[in-house]
Coordinates of C-alpha atoms in Angstrom, one line a residue:
X1 CA 62.3 -27.1 -36.5
X2 CA 58.7 -27.2 -35.3
X3 CA 57.7 -25.8 -31.9
X4 CA 54.6 -27.2 -30.3
X5 CA 52.8 -25.7 -27.3
X6 CA 49.9 -27.4 -25.7
X7 CA 47.2 -25.7 -23.7
X8 CA 43.7 -26.4 -22.3
X9 CA 44.5 -28.9 -19.6
X10 CA 43.0 -28.7 -16.2
X11 CA 40.8 -30.4 -13.5
X12 CA 37.4 -31.7 -14.5
X13 CA 34.9 -34.0 -12.9
X14 CA 34.3 -37.4 -14.4
X15 CA 31.8 -37.3 -17.3
X16 CA 33.0 -33.8 -18.1
X17 CA 34.7 -32.4 -21.2
X18 CA 37.9 -30.5 -22.0
X19 CA 39.4 -29.3 -25.3
X20 CA 43.2 -29.3 -25.7
X21 CA 45.0 -27.2 -28.2
X22 CA 48.4 -27.6 -29.7
X23 CA 49.8 -24.5 -31.5
X24 CA 52.6 -25.1 -33.9
X25 CA 55.2 -22.7 -35.2
X26 CA 58.3 -22.9 -37.3
X27 CA 57.8 -24.9 -40.4
X28 CA 54.8 -25.3 -42.6
X29 CA 52.2 -26.9 -40.3
X30 CA 50.1 -28.4 -43.1
X31 CA 53.1 -30.6 -44.1
X32 CA 52.9 -32.5 -40.8
X33 CA 50.8 -35.3 -39.5
X34 CA 49.9 -34.6 -35.9
X35 CA 49.0 -36.7 -32.9
X36 CA 48.3 -36.8 -29.2
X37 CA 49.9 -39.0 -26.6
X38 CA 49.5 -39.2 -22.8
X39 CA 51.5 -40.4 -19.9
X40 CA 50.0 -41.1 -16.5
X41 CA 52.2 -41.3 -13.3
X42 CA 54.2 -44.5 -13.2
X43 CA 53.1 -45.5 -16.7
X44 CA 54.6 -45.5 -20.1
X45 CA 53.6 -42.9 -22.7
X46 CA 50.4 -44.0 -24.5
X47 CA 49.2 -43.3 -28.0
X48 CA 45.8 -41.5 -28.1
X49 CA 45.1 -40.3 -31.6
X50 CA 46.5 -39.0 -34.9
X51 CA 45.4 -37.0 -37.9
X52 CA 46.8 -36.7 -41.4
X53 CA 48.2 -33.5 -42.7
X54 CA 45.0 -32.8 -44.6
X55 CA 42.8 -33.7 -41.7
X56 CA 40.9 -36.2 -43.9
X57 CA 41.8 -39.2 -41.8
X58 CA 41.9 -39.7 -38.1
X59 CA 42.9 -42.6 -35.9
X60 CA 42.1 -43.4 -32.3
X61 CA 43.3 -45.8 -29.6
X62 CA 40.5 -48.1 -28.5
X63 CA 40.5 -46.6 -25.0
X64 CA 39.3 -43.2 -26.3
X65 CA 37.3 -44.1 -29.4
X66 CA 33.9 -42.5 -29.4
X67 CA 34.8 -40.1 -26.6
X68 CA 37.8 -38.1 -28.1
X69 CA 37.9 -36.2 -31.4
X70 CA 41.1 -34.9 -33.0
X71 CA 40.9 -32.0 -35.5
X72 CA 43.1 -29.4 -37.0
X73 CA 42.9 -25.9 -38.5
X74 CA 45.9 -25.5 -40.8
X75 CA 45.1 -21.8 -41.2
X76 CA 45.7 -21.4 -37.5
X77 CA 48.5 -23.9 -37.2
X78 CA 46.6 -25.6 -34.5
X79 CA 45.5 -29.2 -33.7
X80 CA 42.7 -29.8 -31.2
X81 CA 41.7 -32.7 -29.0
X82 CA 38.1 -32.6 -27.8
X83 CA 37.7 -34.9 -24.9
X84 CA 34.2 -35.9 -23.8
X85 CA 32.8 -38.3 -21.2
X86 CA 36.1 -38.1 -19.3
X87 CA 37.1 -40.8 -16.9
X88 CA 39.5 -40.8 -14.0
X89 CA 41.7 -43.1 -16.0
X90 CA 42.1 -40.4 -18.6
X91 CA 44.2 -38.5 -16.0
X92 CA 47.7 -37.9 -17.5
X93 CA 50.0 -35.3 -19.1
X94 CA 48.9 -34.9 -22.7
X95 CA 51.5 -34.3 -25.4
X96 CA 51.1 -33.4 -29.0
X97 CA 53.5 -34.6 -31.6
X98 CA 54.3 -33.8 -35.2
X99 CA 56.1 -35.5 -38.0
X100 CA 56.0 -35.6 -41.8
X101 CA 55.3 -39.3 -41.6
X102 CA 52.0 -40.4 -40.1
X103 CA 53.3 -43.8 -38.9
X104 CA 56.1 -42.0 -37.0
X105 CA 53.5 -40.1 -35.1
X106 CA 51.4 -43.2 -34.4
X107 CA 54.4 -45.2 -33.3
X108 CA 55.6 -42.4 -30.9
X109 CA 58.8 -41.7 -32.8
X110 CA 57.7 -38.3 -34.1
X111 CA 60.4 -35.7 -34.6
X112 CA 58.7 -32.9 -32.6
X113 CA 57.0 -32.9 -29.2
X114 CA 55.4 -30.4 -27.0
X115 CA 56.0 -29.9 -23.3
X116 CA 52.7 -31.4 -22.3
X117 CA 49.5 -30.2 -20.5
X118 CA 48.1 -31.8 -17.4
X119 CA 44.6 -33.3 -17.4
X120 CA 43.1 -34.4 -14.1
X121 CA 39.7 -36.1 -14.0
X122 CA 38.2 -36.5 -10.5
X123 CA 35.8 -39.3 -9.6

């Protein structure tokens, strides 16, 4: 089992920045690909970004490319999401996900999910 706990959400003005963290515990964190998803009210969960277990490769949805950056620190069992140039349409609950298979993370079928952290961007 892997437990994931997100933090760092909050209210920010449009154009601002936030950094989300996802702390993992349980199994060997470095064995897992990680990702972030988000879900806005009344909408389906949306893929945001993913990172390989080594951190060498990262992938982004077009909607966040150039604004968001995913990174990980395997020594701290933590994955981060740096969000810059935030827009009101980025408002959502953000979830981190973990799976041994990167494609499972990217497809939204990861084995492990956090509880989510709310991000609200005002206009």
